[in-house]
Amino acid sequence: ASAKVGDVERVEHYLQEMPGRGLTPNVVCYNTVLHACAQSGDPVRGLKWFKELLAAGLQPNKISFNSLIDAYMKVGDALSAEQWLIAMVNRGIDVDTITYFTLTRDYQQMHKHCAIQEASKWAFGVILKTYAAAGNTRAIQYWLGQMSQEGLSLSTQQMEDCLRGALGHVQ
């Protein structure tokens, strides 16, 4: 409950107390702190705990990355959010609907007067560009299908990004 309301101090306290009680924090424990950081819009603190997760020898998962993406988007830093999306995909973790909805919701909040279609198109564009850079044509096809189901189409720039990425990985 503390993580849902962004009570970072409380969830940090619980995590820090665990070793003293003979408990070893796992990725779920770290994700709880990351989620609290996202809810409170504190990406710097979230990054600190992400590094702690790695230092503990744990592997971040989709929830870890989605929380960081959310934290950066909440403070209007879409570029850093995109970099974390790229890091997620480069680790072999697929984008899911939670990632898509996080990007869409936060973009719409960043741009107070934008329509949901504009926010959705931006989120699809970021996801497609990321998969294009990774040369993942399967994921590009999936997300193009999702975009089509939403009644949206690619801009010329988005189409060029997808083609450049896909063709750049052809042997």
PDB file of C-alpha atoms in Angstrom:
ATOM      1  CA  ALA A   1       0.000   0.000   0.000  1.00  0.00           C
ATOM      2  CA  SER A   2       2.861   2.395   0.762  1.00  0.00           C
ATOM      3  CA  ALA A   3       4.296   1.965  -2.745  1.00  0.00           C
ATOM      4  CA  LYS A   4       0.954   2.773  -4.404  1.00  0.00           C
ATOM      5  CA  VAL A   5       0.836   6.163  -2.725  1.00  0.00           C
ATOM      6  CA  GLY A   6       4.509   6.918  -3.298  1.00  0.00           C
ATOM      7  CA  ASP A   7       5.623   6.629   0.335  1.00  0.00           C
ATOM      8  CA  VAL A   8       9.240   6.045  -0.652  1.00  0.00           C
ATOM      9  CA  GLU A   9      10.676   6.507   2.836  1.00  0.00           C
ATOM     10  CA  ARG A  10       8.457   3.791   4.264  1.00  0.00           C
ATOM     11  CA  VAL A  11       9.188   1.178   1.587  1.00  0.00           C
ATOM     12  CA  GLU A  12      12.904   2.020   1.703  1.00  0.00           C
ATOM     13  CA  HIS A  13      12.822   1.482   5.448  1.00  0.00           C
ATOM     14  CA  TYR A  14      11.217  -1.950   5.055  1.00  0.00           C
ATOM     15  CA  LEU A  15      13.759  -2.968   2.421  1.00  0.00           C
ATOM     16  CA  GLN A  16      16.702  -1.761   4.497  1.00  0.00           C
ATOM     17  CA  GLU A  17      15.426  -3.586   7.591  1.00  0.00           C
ATOM     18  CA  MET A  18      15.166  -6.954   5.862  1.00  0.00           C
ATOM     19  CA  PRO A  19      18.812  -8.104   6.173  1.00  0.00           C
ATOM     20  CA  GLY A  20      18.809  -7.338   9.907  1.00  0.00           C
ATOM     21  CA  ARG A  21      15.859  -9.694  10.259  1.00  0.00           C
ATOM     22  CA  GLY A  22      17.591 -12.484   8.354  1.00  0.00           C
ATOM     23  CA  LEU A  23      15.678 -11.830   5.139  1.00  0.00           C
ATOM     24  CA  THR A  24      17.203 -11.343   1.713  1.00  0.00           C
ATOM     25  CA  PRO A  25      15.417  -8.815  -0.505  1.00  0.00           C
ATOM     26  CA  ASN A  26      14.431 -10.175  -3.910  1.00  0.00           C
ATOM     27  CA  VAL A  27      13.512  -8.395  -7.147  1.00  0.00           C
ATOM     28  CA  VAL A  28       9.908  -7.965  -5.955  1.00  0.00           C
ATOM     29  CA  CYS A  29      11.148  -6.037  -2.899  1.00  0.00           C
ATOM     30  CA  TYR A  30      13.266  -3.735  -5.063  1.00  0.00           C
ATOM     31  CA  ASN A  31      10.409  -3.313  -7.534  1.00  0.00           C
ATOM     32  CA  THR A  32       8.204  -2.151  -4.676  1.00  0.00           C
ATOM     33  CA  VAL A  33      10.665   0.651  -3.961  1.00  0.00           C
ATOM     34  CA  LEU A  34      10.994   1.437  -7.685  1.00  0.00           C
ATOM     35  CA  HIS A  35       7.212   1.638  -7.965  1.00  0.00           C
ATOM     36  CA  ALA A  36       7.058   4.027  -5.004  1.00  0.00           C
ATOM     37  CA  CYS A  37       9.725   6.189  -6.668  1.00  0.00           C
ATOM     38  CA  ALA A  38       7.643   6.232  -9.854  1.00  0.00           C
ATOM     39  CA  GLN A  39       4.481   7.158  -7.954  1.00  0.00           C
ATOM     40  CA  SER A  40       6.278  10.028  -6.255  1.00  0.00           C
ATOM     41  CA  GLY A  41       7.947  11.164  -9.506  1.00  0.00           C
ATOM     42  CA  ASP A  42      11.493  10.630  -8.241  1.00  0.00           C
ATOM     43  CA  PRO A  43      13.562   9.044 -11.034  1.00  0.00           C
ATOM     44  CA  VAL A  44      16.902   9.885  -9.393  1.00  0.00           C
ATOM     45  CA  ARG A  45      15.951   7.898  -6.327  1.00  0.00           C
ATOM     46  CA  GLY A  46      14.542   5.163  -8.561  1.00  0.00           C
ATOM     47  CA  LEU A  47      17.842   4.942 -10.432  1.00  0.00           C
ATOM     48  CA  LYS A  48      19.697   4.601  -7.122  1.00  0.00           C
ATOM     49  CA  TRP A  49      17.519   1.614  -6.183  1.00  0.00           C
ATOM     50  CA  PHE A  50      17.815   0.120  -9.670  1.00  0.00           C
ATOM     51  CA  LYS A  51      21.606   0.184  -9.212  1.00  0.00           C
ATOM     52  CA  GLU A  52      21.167  -1.394  -5.761  1.00  0.00           C
ATOM     53  CA  LEU A  53      19.090  -4.153  -7.360  1.00  0.00           C
ATOM     54  CA  LEU A  54      21.918  -4.861  -9.801  1.00  0.00           C
ATOM     55  CA  ALA A  55      24.560  -4.670  -7.039  1.00  0.00           C
ATOM     56  CA  ALA A  56      22.583  -7.304  -5.116  1.00  0.00           C
ATOM     57  CA  GLY A  57      23.119  -9.656  -8.072  1.00  0.00           C
ATOM     58  CA  LEU A  58      19.460  -9.587  -9.088  1.00  0.00           C
ATOM     59  CA  GLN A  59      18.102  -9.301 -12.606  1.00  0.00           C
ATOM     60  CA  PRO A  60      15.692  -6.438 -13.300  1.00  0.00           C
ATOM     61  CA  ASN A  61      12.441  -7.436 -14.940  1.00  0.00           C
ATOM     62  CA  LYS A  62       9.684  -5.727 -16.892  1.00  0.00           C
ATOM     63  CA  ILE A  63       8.277  -4.192 -13.704  1.00  0.00           C
ATOM     64  CA  SER A  64      11.679  -2.741 -12.804  1.00  0.00           C
ATOM     65  CA  PHE A  65      12.016  -1.053 -16.194  1.00  0.00           C
ATOM     66  CA  ASN A  66       8.374   0.058 -16.391  1.00  0.00           C
ATOM     67  CA  SER A  67       8.756   1.762 -13.006  1.00  0.00           C
ATOM     68  CA  LEU A  68      11.836   3.690 -14.156  1.00  0.00           C
ATOM     69  CA  ILE A  69      10.145   4.634 -17.435  1.00  0.00           C
ATOM     70  CA  ASP A  70       7.129   5.853 -15.456  1.00  0.00           C
ATOM     71  CA  ALA A  71       9.291   7.852 -13.021  1.00  0.00           C
ATOM     72  CA  TYR A  72      11.121   9.672 -15.836  1.00  0.00           C
ATOM     73  CA  MET A  73       7.932  10.347 -17.785  1.00  0.00           C
ATOM     74  CA  LYS A  74       6.258  11.782 -14.676  1.00  0.00           C
ATOM     75  CA  VAL A  75       8.936  14.492 -14.480  1.00  0.00           C
ATOM     76  CA  GLY A  76       8.691  15.227 -18.204  1.00  0.00           C
ATOM     77  CA  ASP A  77      11.935  13.502 -19.189  1.00  0.00           C
ATOM     78  CA  ALA A  78      10.729  11.514 -22.192  1.00  0.00           C
ATOM     79  CA  LEU A  79      14.278  11.162 -23.551  1.00  0.00           C
ATOM     80  CA  SER A  80      15.472   9.291 -20.437  1.00  0.00           C
ATOM     81  CA  ALA A  81      12.292   7.200 -20.485  1.00  0.00           C
ATOM     82  CA  GLU A  82      13.086   6.232 -24.080  1.00  0.00           C
ATOM     83  CA  GLN A  83      16.636   5.292 -23.070  1.00  0.00           C
ATOM     84  CA  TRP A  84      15.247   2.956 -20.385  1.00  0.00           C
ATOM     85  CA  LEU A  85      12.872   1.464 -22.952  1.00  0.00           C
ATOM     86  CA  ILE A  86      15.874   0.760 -25.184  1.00  0.00           C
ATOM     87  CA  ALA A  87      17.775  -0.764 -22.238  1.00  0.00           C
ATOM     88  CA  MET A  88      14.778  -2.972 -21.479  1.00  0.00           C
ATOM     89  CA  VAL A  89      14.537  -4.269 -25.057  1.00  0.00           C
ATOM     90  CA  ASN A  90      18.319  -4.716 -25.263  1.00  0.00           C
ATOM     91  CA  ARG A  91      18.094  -6.985 -22.197  1.00  0.00           C
ATOM     92  CA  GLY A  92      15.613  -9.142 -24.090  1.00  0.00           C
ATOM     93  CA  ILE A  93      12.589  -7.941 -22.133  1.00  0.00           C
ATOM     94  CA  ASP A  94       9.584  -7.316 -24.358  1.00  0.00           C
ATOM     95  CA  VAL A  95       7.437  -4.228 -24.179  1.00  0.00           C
ATOM     96  CA  ASP A  96       3.928  -5.028 -22.984  1.00  0.00           C
ATOM     97  CA  THR A  97       0.608  -3.223 -22.715  1.00  0.00           C
ATOM     98  CA  ILE A  98       1.586  -1.839 -19.293  1.00  0.00           C
ATOM     99  CA  THR A  99       4.605  -0.161 -20.896  1.00  0.00           C
ATOM    100  CA  TYR A 100       2.430   1.169 -23.716  1.00  0.00           C
ATOM    101  CA  PHE A 101      -0.241   2.517 -21.355  1.00  0.00           C
ATOM    102  CA  THR A 102       2.396   4.053 -19.078  1.00  0.00           C
ATOM    103  CA  LEU A 103       3.970   5.898 -22.010  1.00  0.00           C
ATOM    104  CA  THR A 104       0.572   6.994 -23.329  1.00  0.00           C
ATOM    105  CA  ARG A 105      -0.809   8.151 -19.964  1.00  0.00           C
ATOM    106  CA  ASP A 106       2.323  10.014 -18.952  1.00  0.00           C
ATOM    107  CA  TYR A 107       2.733  11.645 -22.388  1.00  0.00           C
ATOM    108  CA  GLN A 108      -0.832  12.887 -22.192  1.00  0.00           C
ATOM    109  CA  GLN A 109      -0.179  14.297 -18.709  1.00  0.00           C
ATOM    110  CA  MET A 110       2.995  16.012 -19.967  1.00  0.00           C
ATOM    111  CA  HIS A 111       1.060  17.625 -22.821  1.00  0.00           C
ATOM    112  CA  LYS A 112      -2.077  18.786 -21.056  1.00  0.00           C
ATOM    113  CA  HIS A 113      -4.067  19.559 -24.172  1.00  0.00           C
ATOM    114  CA  CYS A 114      -3.173  16.605 -26.349  1.00  0.00           C
ATOM    115  CA  ALA A 115      -5.762  14.068 -27.438  1.00  0.00           C
ATOM    116  CA  ILE A 116      -5.416  10.437 -26.441  1.00  0.00           C
ATOM    117  CA  GLN A 117      -4.801   9.581 -30.119  1.00  0.00           C
ATOM    118  CA  GLU A 118      -1.767  11.871 -30.191  1.00  0.00           C
ATOM    119  CA  ALA A 119      -0.385  10.320 -27.015  1.00  0.00           C
ATOM    120  CA  SER A 120      -1.036   6.798 -28.333  1.00  0.00           C
ATOM    121  CA  LYS A 121       0.640   7.588 -31.634  1.00  0.00           C
ATOM    122  CA  TRP A 122       3.688   8.959 -29.799  1.00  0.00           C
ATOM    123  CA  ALA A 123       3.901   5.852 -27.571  1.00  0.00           C
ATOM    124  CA  PHE A 124       3.592   3.517 -30.563  1.00  0.00           C
ATOM    125  CA  GLY A 125       6.274   5.540 -32.351  1.00  0.00           C
ATOM    126  CA  VAL A 126       8.716   5.232 -29.443  1.00  0.00           C
ATOM    127  CA  ILE A 127       8.082   1.487 -29.163  1.00  0.00           C
ATOM    128  CA  LEU A 128       8.441   0.940 -32.914  1.00  0.00           C
ATOM    129  CA  LYS A 129      11.623   3.028 -33.107  1.00  0.00           C
ATOM    130  CA  THR A 130      13.110   0.999 -30.247  1.00  0.00           C
ATOM    131  CA  TYR A 131      12.340  -2.326 -31.889  1.00  0.00           C
ATOM    132  CA  ALA A 132      13.503  -1.029 -35.272  1.00  0.00           C
ATOM    133  CA  ALA A 133      16.864  -0.081 -33.768  1.00  0.00           C
ATOM    134  CA  ALA A 134      17.084  -3.597 -32.311  1.00  0.00           C
ATOM    135  CA  GLY A 135      16.149  -5.110 -35.694  1.00  0.00           C
ATOM    136  CA  ASN A 136      13.238  -6.989 -34.147  1.00  0.00           C
ATOM    137  CA  THR A 137      10.828  -7.288 -37.077  1.00  0.00           C
ATOM    138  CA  ARG A 138       8.524  -9.668 -35.165  1.00  0.00           C
ATOM    139  CA  ALA A 139       7.916  -7.024 -32.512  1.00  0.00           C
ATOM    140  CA  ILE A 140       7.539  -4.309 -35.164  1.00  0.00           C
ATOM    141  CA  GLN A 141       4.806  -6.379 -36.853  1.00  0.00           C
ATOM    142  CA  TYR A 142       3.045  -6.944 -33.528  1.00  0.00           C
ATOM    143  CA  TRP A 143       3.047  -3.273 -32.542  1.00  0.00           C
ATOM    144  CA  LEU A 144       2.031  -2.154 -36.044  1.00  0.00           C
ATOM    145  CA  GLY A 145      -0.943  -4.496 -35.671  1.00  0.00           C
ATOM    146  CA  GLN A 146      -1.774  -2.970 -32.282  1.00  0.00           C
ATOM    147  CA  MET A 147      -1.507   0.489 -33.799  1.00  0.00           C
ATOM    148  CA  SER A 148      -3.807  -0.504 -36.654  1.00  0.00           C
ATOM    149  CA  GLN A 149      -6.372  -1.883 -34.190  1.00  0.00           C
ATOM    150  CA  GLU A 150      -6.379   1.549 -32.527  1.00  0.00           C
ATOM    151  CA  GLY A 151      -7.168   3.094 -35.924  1.00  0.00           C
ATOM    152  CA  LEU A 152      -3.809   4.882 -36.075  1.00  0.00           C
ATOM    153  CA  SER A 153      -1.249   5.004 -38.853  1.00  0.00           C
ATOM    154  CA  LEU A 154       2.449   5.763 -38.998  1.00  0.00           C
ATOM    155  CA  SER A 155       3.797   9.166 -39.817  1.00  0.00           C
ATOM    156  CA  THR A 156       6.377   9.343 -42.579  1.00  0.00           C
ATOM    157  CA  GLN A 157       9.147   9.679 -39.966  1.00  0.00           C
ATOM    158  CA  GLN A 158       7.896   6.637 -38.029  1.00  0.00           C
ATOM    159  CA  MET A 159       7.770   4.590 -41.237  1.00  0.00           C
ATOM    160  CA  GLU A 160      11.322   5.652 -42.131  1.00  0.00           C
ATOM    161  CA  ASP A 161      12.537   4.719 -38.607  1.00  0.00           C
ATOM    162  CA  CYS A 162      10.971   1.261 -38.885  1.00  0.00           C
ATOM    163  CA  LEU A 163      12.358   0.620 -42.353  1.00  0.00           C
ATOM    164  CA  ARG A 164      15.806   1.954 -41.492  1.00  0.00           C
ATOM    165  CA  GLY A 165      15.965  -0.255 -38.420  1.00  0.00           C
ATOM    166  CA  ALA A 166      14.665  -3.363 -40.133  1.00  0.00           C
ATOM    167  CA  LEU A 167      16.855  -2.918 -43.209  1.00  0.00           C
ATOM    168  CA  GLY A 168      19.883  -2.065 -41.115  1.00  0.00           C
ATOM    169  CA  HIS A 169      19.789  -5.570 -39.657  1.00  0.00           C
ATOM    170  CA  VAL A 170      19.391  -7.484 -42.933  1.00  0.00           C
ATOM    171  CA  GLN A 171      22.475  -9.509 -43.789  1.00  0.00           C
TER     172      GLN A 171
END
